[in-house]
Amino acid sequence: MASVPTESFKWRFHECLLDLSKETTFAETCVERDRRPLVLIWGDSTAGALLPGLRKAQETRNFGIAQLTSSSCIPALNADIVSTPNCRAMNDKVFSLVRQIRPDIVLLHGTWEKHLDNVAETVLALRKETNARVVVLGGVPVWQRGLPSEVLRYFILHRALIPERSPNGRPPAAYDAVMRARLEPLGAEFISASDVFCDAQGCLTRTGEAAADITVSDQVHITEKGSVFLIASIIDRLLAGAASASKPK
């Protein structure tokens, strides 16, 4: 359980989750142009990690997915990211694509604590130049040592599987409040991932008894099981009133 792999192959790495040091063009398959409502995911690799859950939700709900994500590139217009110098240009490109494909819902997600002003600017631009609902998904809990390391540490100390909830996950609840207060008056809808994963007993470590059931593969990237759990918990709010009737049984 201490060596849980990332799910990058299911995030469509090098296809719809770009490495901006090598790639600047999204594959045609990144946009499901014939399915509505269309949910566009715009963000960094933590946003790419949402894809397995959204794919699972498509099994019972009618909606399309557009994935325009880039590693280490938060969805914030005019933000200069030192570690990712091509990020600003890529966000301009994504915004241009958003206007072309006309999604019904834009889902913004990333690790953006230092760039809230730019996120606010992005929300305003989307509200002004598109007819899309803008949904901002707050950050997932942060595991400073990495959740797999917490699992191993607990086993060494107690010779038992880590409880389903642990106080060692740090929920970004305080920053959630800051984002909600800043972005909702601008017309964005804010959903807290922290509220999904964490309660008074701690943050969710696993959804079952196997290694694949761990919710996070490192500090912040959710696993496939974590993604399915998160999206299942928020899909009704995400699609909120869109023409996305459940698929016939």
mmCIF file of C-alpha atoms in Angstrom, residues 32 35 53-65 247:
data_model
loop_
_atom_site.group_PDB
_atom_site.id
_atom_site.type_symbol
_atom_site.label_atom_id
_atom_site.label_comp_id
_atom_site.label_asym_id
_atom_site.label_seq_id
_atom_site.Cartn_x
_atom_site.Cartn_y
_atom_site.Cartn_z
ATOM 1 C CA GLU A 32 -16.406 15.188 -26.905
ATOM 2 C CA ARG A 35 -22.352 15.211 -26.200
ATOM 3 C CA GLY A 53 -14.402 9.898 -11.665
ATOM 4 C CA LEU A 54 -16.033 11.842 -14.480
ATOM 5 C CA ARG A 55 -15.721 8.837 -16.800
ATOM 6 C CA LYS A 56 -17.411 6.677 -14.178
ATOM 7 C CA ALA A 57 -20.209 9.230 -13.802
ATOM 8 C CA GLN A 58 -20.829 9.085 -17.564
ATOM 9 C CA GLU A 59 -22.007 5.492 -17.094
ATOM 10 C CA THR A 60 -25.189 6.762 -15.459
ATOM 11 C CA ARG A 61 -25.413 10.391 -16.539
ATOM 12 C CA ASN A 62 -25.584 11.939 -20.000
ATOM 13 C CA PHE A 63 -22.883 14.578 -20.388
ATOM 14 C CA GLY A 64 -19.733 15.158 -22.385
ATOM 15 C CA ILE A 65 -16.201 15.875 -21.222
ATOM 16 C CA LYS A 247 -29.248 7.136 -18.743
#
